[in-house]
mmCIF file of C-alpha atoms in Angstrom:
data_model
loop_
_atom_site.group_PDB
_atom_site.id
_atom_site.type_symbol
_atom_site.label_atom_id
_atom_site.label_comp_id
_atom_site.label_asym_id
_atom_site.label_seq_id
_atom_site.Cartn_x
_atom_site.Cartn_y
_atom_site.Cartn_z
ATOM 1 C CA GLY A 80 -9.414 -11.105 -5.123
ATOM 2 C CA GLN A 81 -9.974 -8.236 -2.719
ATOM 3 C CA GLN A 82 -10.863 -8.845 0.813
ATOM 4 C CA LEU A 83 -11.734 -5.162 1.602
ATOM 5 C CA ASN A 84 -14.850 -3.189 0.787
ATOM 6 C CA GLN A 85 -14.354 0.770 0.789
ATOM 7 C CA SER A 86 -17.320 2.949 0.834
ATOM 8 C CA PRO A 87 -18.389 5.357 -1.271
ATOM 9 C CA GLN A 88 -16.013 4.517 -4.098
ATOM 10 C CA SER A 89 -15.850 8.420 -4.813
ATOM 11 C CA MET A 90 -16.919 11.421 -2.884
ATOM 12 C CA PHE A 91 -17.346 15.164 -4.165
ATOM 13 C CA ILE A 92 -17.474 17.460 -1.609
ATOM 14 C CA GLN A 93 -17.549 21.431 -0.554
ATOM 15 C CA GLU A 94 -14.164 22.701 1.142
ATOM 16 C CA GLY A 95 -14.962 23.110 4.631
ATOM 17 C CA GLU A 96 -16.964 20.177 4.774
ATOM 18 C CA ASP A 97 -16.424 17.141 6.807
ATOM 19 C CA VAL A 98 -16.009 13.528 5.259
ATOM 20 C CA SER A 99 -16.732 10.061 6.516
ATOM 21 C CA MET A 100 -15.596 7.011 4.841
ATOM 22 C CA ASN A 101 -15.106 2.927 6.031
ATOM 23 C CA CYS A 102 -13.765 0.154 5.416
ATOM 24 C CA THR A 103 -15.404 -3.290 5.877
ATOM 25 C CA SER A 104 -14.659 -6.999 5.713
ATOM 26 C CA SER A 105 -16.424 -10.280 6.315
ATOM 27 C CA SER A 106 -13.106 -11.652 8.224
ATOM 28 C CA ILE A 107 -11.658 -10.339 11.622
ATOM 29 C CA PHE A 108 -8.644 -7.854 11.205
ATOM 30 C CA ASN A 109 -6.474 -7.412 14.234
ATOM 31 C CA THR A 110 -4.807 -4.299 12.622
ATOM 32 C CA TRP A 111 -6.332 -1.523 10.269
ATOM 33 C CA LEU A 112 -4.131 1.190 8.701
ATOM 34 C CA TRP A 113 -5.375 4.229 6.872
ATOM 35 C CA TYR A 114 -3.440 5.804 3.734
ATOM 36 C CA LYS A 115 -3.407 8.205 1.696
ATOM 37 C CA GLN A 116 -2.173 8.593 -2.191
ATOM 38 C CA ASP A 117 -1.506 11.578 -4.290
ATOM 39 C CA PRO A 118 -1.242 11.321 -8.050
ATOM 40 C CA GLY A 119 1.969 10.218 -9.010
ATOM 41 C CA GLU A 120 3.311 9.182 -5.460
ATOM 42 C CA GLY A 121 3.342 6.378 -2.933
ATOM 43 C CA PRO A 122 0.715 6.016 -0.292
ATOM 44 C CA VAL A 123 1.192 7.789 3.253
ATOM 45 C CA LEU A 124 0.402 6.225 6.110
ATOM 46 C CA LEU A 125 -2.177 8.734 8.018
ATOM 47 C CA ILE A 126 -3.318 6.446 11.022
ATOM 48 C CA ALA A 127 -2.308 2.793 12.269
ATOM 49 C CA LEU A 128 -5.201 1.090 14.875
ATOM 50 C CA TYR A 129 -4.367 -1.829 16.965
ATOM 51 C CA LYS A 130 -7.100 -2.577 19.320
ATOM 52 C CA ALA A 131 -10.820 -2.969 18.867
ATOM 53 C CA GLY A 132 -12.698 0.107 19.854
ATOM 54 C CA GLU A 133 -9.773 2.588 19.514
ATOM 55 C CA LEU A 134 -10.467 6.137 18.219
ATOM 56 C CA THR A 135 -7.230 7.748 16.808
ATOM 57 C CA SER A 136 -6.509 11.341 15.933
ATOM 58 C CA ASN A 137 -3.874 12.721 13.363
ATOM 59 C CA GLY A 138 -5.023 16.689 13.257
ATOM 60 C CA ARG A 139 -8.326 16.943 11.176
ATOM 61 C CA LEU A 140 -7.976 13.289 10.553
ATOM 62 C CA THR A 141 -9.994 10.736 13.036
ATOM 63 C CA ALA A 142 -10.291 7.326 12.557
ATOM 64 C CA GLN A 143 -11.701 4.121 14.535
ATOM 65 C CA PHE A 144 -11.337 0.420 14.540
ATOM 66 C CA GLY A 145 -14.483 -0.854 14.717
ATOM 67 C CA ILE A 146 -15.771 -3.120 18.130
ATOM 68 C CA THR A 147 -16.399 -6.116 15.607
ATOM 69 C CA ARG A 148 -13.164 -5.698 13.957
ATOM 70 C CA LYS A 149 -14.550 -6.049 10.645
ATOM 71 C CA ASP A 150 -14.451 -2.737 9.853
ATOM 72 C CA SER A 151 -12.847 0.941 10.471
ATOM 73 C CA PHE A 152 -13.857 4.404 9.932
ATOM 74 C CA LEU A 153 -11.973 7.886 8.439
ATOM 75 C CA ASN A 154 -13.464 10.952 8.919
ATOM 76 C CA ILE A 155 -11.745 14.202 7.913
ATOM 77 C CA SER A 156 -12.961 17.548 9.471
ATOM 78 C CA ALA A 157 -13.159 20.908 7.693
ATOM 79 C CA SER A 158 -11.884 19.281 4.242
ATOM 80 C CA ILE A 159 -9.213 21.943 2.728
ATOM 81 C CA PRO A 160 -8.158 21.255 -0.910
ATOM 82 C CA SER A 161 -5.152 19.401 -0.065
ATOM 83 C CA ASP A 162 -7.199 16.262 0.806
ATOM 84 C CA VAL A 163 -7.805 15.524 -2.616
ATOM 85 C CA GLY A 164 -6.373 12.266 -3.484
ATOM 86 C CA ILE A 165 -7.109 8.367 -2.729
ATOM 87 C CA TYR A 166 -7.992 7.241 0.614
ATOM 88 C CA PHE A 167 -7.209 3.502 1.262
ATOM 89 C CA CYS A 168 -7.556 1.157 4.294
ATOM 90 C CA ALA A 169 -5.495 -1.545 4.913
ATOM 91 C CA GLY A 170 -5.578 -4.641 7.683
ATOM 92 C CA LEU A 171 -3.816 -7.522 8.699
ATOM 93 C CA ARG A 172 -5.420 -10.233 10.156
ATOM 94 C CA THR A 173 -2.772 -12.258 11.878
ATOM 95 C CA SER A 174 0.628 -11.121 13.192
ATOM 96 C CA TYR A 175 2.410 -13.049 10.470
ATOM 97 C CA ASP A 176 -0.268 -12.279 7.626
ATOM 98 C CA LYS A 177 0.703 -9.795 4.719
ATOM 99 C CA VAL A 178 -1.064 -6.352 4.513
ATOM 100 C CA ILE A 179 -4.482 -6.457 2.526
ATOM 101 C CA PHE A 180 -5.702 -3.328 0.978
ATOM 102 C CA GLY A 181 -8.811 -2.204 0.343
ATOM 103 C CA PRO A 182 -10.002 -0.584 -3.860
ATOM 104 C CA GLY A 183 -10.003 2.844 -2.301
ATOM 105 C CA THR A 184 -12.014 5.945 -1.885
ATOM 106 C CA SER A 185 -11.038 9.110 -4.155
ATOM 107 C CA LEU A 186 -11.814 12.016 -2.688
ATOM 108 C CA SER A 187 -12.261 15.295 -4.198
ATOM 109 C CA VAL A 188 -12.673 19.033 -2.776
ATOM 110 C CA ILE A 189 -14.500 21.678 -4.265
ATOM 111 C CA PRO A 190 -12.941 25.157 -3.555
ATOM 112 C CA LYS B 39 16.279 11.013 6.454
ATOM 113 C CA ALA B 40 15.836 10.316 3.232
ATOM 114 C CA GLY B 41 12.745 8.445 1.842
ATOM 115 C CA VAL B 42 12.127 5.106 0.190
ATOM 116 C CA THR B 43 13.801 5.163 -3.079
ATOM 117 C CA GLN B 44 12.669 3.384 -6.339
ATOM 118 C CA THR B 45 14.438 3.402 -9.230
ATOM 119 C CA PRO B 46 14.011 3.928 -12.244
ATOM 120 C CA ARG B 47 10.566 6.139 -12.199
ATOM 121 C CA TYR B 48 9.477 5.017 -15.492
ATOM 122 C CA LEU B 49 10.314 1.743 -17.506
ATOM 123 C CA ILE B 50 9.091 0.930 -20.976
ATOM 124 C CA LYS B 51 9.660 -2.886 -21.782
ATOM 125 C CA THR B 52 8.172 -5.390 -24.793
ATOM 126 C CA ARG B 53 6.485 -8.336 -24.174
ATOM 127 C CA GLY B 54 8.753 -11.268 -23.338
ATOM 128 C CA GLN B 55 11.651 -9.368 -22.172
ATOM 129 C CA GLN B 56 12.930 -9.378 -18.380
ATOM 130 C CA VAL B 57 12.798 -6.293 -15.747
ATOM 131 C CA THR B 58 14.799 -5.665 -12.573
ATOM 132 C CA LEU B 59 13.285 -3.131 -10.215
ATOM 133 C CA SER B 60 15.397 -1.370 -7.420
ATOM 134 C CA CYS B 61 14.250 -0.154 -4.035
ATOM 135 C CA SER B 62 16.675 1.455 -1.288
ATOM 136 C CA PRO B 63 14.377 1.297 2.191
ATOM 137 C CA ILE B 64 14.956 4.349 4.611
ATOM 138 C CA SER B 65 18.094 3.998 6.903
ATOM 139 C CA GLY B 66 17.738 1.496 9.602
ATOM 140 C CA HIS B 67 15.018 -0.061 7.816
ATOM 141 C CA ARG B 68 15.205 -3.524 7.519
ATOM 142 C CA SER B 69 11.960 -4.763 5.879
ATOM 143 C CA VAL B 70 11.026 -4.306 2.545
ATOM 144 C CA SER B 71 7.522 -5.014 0.443
ATOM 145 C CA TRP B 72 6.573 -5.085 -2.807
ATOM 146 C CA TYR B 73 3.189 -4.298 -4.450
ATOM 147 C CA GLN B 74 1.690 -3.966 -7.662
ATOM 148 C CA GLN B 75 -0.871 -1.559 -8.296
ATOM 149 C CA THR B 76 -3.113 -1.369 -11.546
ATOM 150 C CA PRO B 77 -6.537 0.220 -11.534
ATOM 151 C CA GLY B 78 -8.392 -3.009 -12.003
ATOM 152 C CA GLN B 79 -6.819 -4.577 -9.233
ATOM 153 C CA GLY B 80 -5.779 -1.854 -6.898
ATOM 154 C CA LEU B 81 -2.678 -2.883 -4.674
ATOM 155 C CA GLN B 82 -1.708 -6.041 -4.474
ATOM 156 C CA PHE B 83 0.881 -7.599 -2.085
ATOM 157 C CA LEU B 84 3.666 -9.180 -3.846
ATOM 158 C CA PHE B 85 6.587 -9.949 -1.168
ATOM 159 C CA GLU B 86 8.115 -9.041 1.949
ATOM 160 C CA TYR B 87 11.936 -9.192 2.650
ATOM 161 C CA PHE B 88 13.587 -9.294 5.987
ATOM 162 C CA SER B 89 17.001 -9.591 6.854
ATOM 163 C CA GLU B 90 17.607 -10.769 3.245
ATOM 164 C CA THR B 91 15.043 -13.532 3.700
ATOM 165 C CA GLN B 92 11.384 -13.952 1.724
ATOM 166 C CA ARG B 93 8.979 -13.774 4.550
ATOM 167 C CA ASN B 94 5.853 -13.458 3.165
ATOM 168 C CA LYS B 95 4.567 -13.829 -0.628
ATOM 169 C CA GLY B 96 1.285 -12.797 -2.420
ATOM 170 C CA ASN B 97 -0.539 -15.021 -5.180
ATOM 171 C CA PHE B 98 1.350 -14.114 -7.990
ATOM 172 C CA PRO B 99 3.020 -16.550 -10.813
ATOM 173 C CA GLY B 100 6.619 -17.224 -10.669
ATOM 174 C CA ARG B 101 7.910 -15.104 -12.909
ATOM 175 C CA PHE B 102 8.097 -12.099 -10.415
ATOM 176 C CA SER B 103 10.851 -12.923 -8.005
ATOM 177 C CA GLY B 104 12.789 -10.655 -5.761
ATOM 178 C CA ARG B 105 15.817 -10.771 -3.231
ATOM 179 C CA GLN B 106 17.119 -8.451 -0.578
ATOM 180 C CA PHE B 107 20.955 -7.358 -0.339
ATOM 181 C CA SER B 108 22.802 -7.354 3.392
ATOM 182 C CA ASN B 109 22.488 -3.434 3.078
ATOM 183 C CA SER B 110 18.614 -3.972 3.064
ATOM 184 C CA ARG B 111 18.663 -2.467 -0.543
ATOM 185 C CA SER B 112 15.848 -4.790 -2.550
ATOM 186 C CA GLU B 113 15.634 -5.969 -5.945
ATOM 187 C CA MET B 114 12.406 -7.024 -7.581
ATOM 188 C CA ASN B 115 12.548 -8.932 -11.412
ATOM 189 C CA VAL B 116 9.842 -10.176 -13.687
ATOM 190 C CA SER B 117 10.714 -12.226 -16.281
ATOM 191 C CA THR B 118 8.941 -12.985 -19.886
ATOM 192 C CA LEU B 119 7.102 -9.746 -19.801
ATOM 193 C CA GLU B 120 3.222 -9.960 -20.323
ATOM 194 C CA LEU B 121 0.798 -6.696 -21.479
ATOM 195 C CA GLY B 122 -0.843 -7.359 -18.109
ATOM 196 C CA ASP B 123 1.814 -6.650 -16.237
ATOM 197 C CA SER B 124 1.900 -3.030 -17.113
ATOM 198 C CA ALA B 125 1.001 -1.384 -13.488
ATOM 199 C CA LEU B 126 2.852 0.919 -11.127
ATOM 200 C CA TYR B 127 5.025 -0.855 -9.026
ATOM 201 C CA LEU B 128 5.359 0.298 -5.591
ATOM 202 C CA CYS B 129 7.985 -0.970 -2.443
ATOM 203 C CA ALA B 130 7.311 0.116 1.104
ATOM 204 C CA SER B 131 10.034 0.006 3.962
ATOM 205 C CA SER B 132 9.579 -0.388 7.410
ATOM 206 C CA LEU B 133 11.669 -0.752 10.866
ATOM 207 C CA ARG B 134 10.181 -4.573 11.578
ATOM 208 C CA ALA B 135 9.027 -7.348 9.820
ATOM 209 C CA LEU B 136 5.444 -7.767 8.473
ATOM 210 C CA ASN B 137 5.081 -3.947 7.577
ATOM 211 C CA THR B 138 2.329 -2.445 10.034
ATOM 212 C CA GLU B 139 3.722 0.939 9.345
ATOM 213 C CA ALA B 140 5.386 0.956 6.204
ATOM 214 C CA PHE B 141 6.669 3.442 4.006
ATOM 215 C CA PHE B 142 6.204 3.984 0.674
ATOM 216 C CA GLY B 143 8.549 5.002 -2.324
ATOM 217 C CA GLN B 144 6.837 6.452 -5.128
ATOM 218 C CA GLY B 145 6.991 3.696 -7.486
ATOM 219 C CA THR B 146 8.216 2.524 -10.936
ATOM 220 C CA ARG B 147 5.851 2.928 -13.708
ATOM 221 C CA LEU B 148 6.352 -0.137 -15.732
ATOM 222 C CA THR B 149 4.548 -0.525 -19.373
ATOM 223 C CA VAL B 150 4.839 -3.433 -21.233
ATOM 224 C CA VAL B 151 4.009 -2.717 -24.966
#
């Protein structure tokens, strides 16, 4: 079964608003990844995090590797309609482990 | 640079049949991973191949198998299809093993009837 939890499960926001979502686990992870999936497409890597406390930005997106190594956060500033999609967190517990995906956060942006 | 190509995009099969899906990774990428995506279980790892060797395997029955060729192209095979195998099958490629920064294809939508 899945070992990553994402919240919220879904979000409906107004265009221009900021968005925050998070990913948690009961286990320690060495790598956190954030992906976005549009309908009918495969997931696209947004941000990769490799060190506890690391804060990385990609345009309007900012992600953080939690200090406890059991969580990660993704923020989107000034949302736009093309931000609509499902955001997945994923993690690796060790360098030799397989990638585990969270269940996703569905984002809807109201123009 | 061409992305990850998966064929076919859509497939309808009958219970009990077998199916083979194909994945061509990004040029130069040697690692290919396969995932099953369903509404109920989300994205679940099937297996990873690197340099023609299976490096990691998820918790799927032996009906699910794969292989990788010398040109890094990969195929996955599902035998004795069950209704529950209906899913989007995604392939991801990366430069090196362990798939930390992987690029996904559009997937193959398999429907088992």
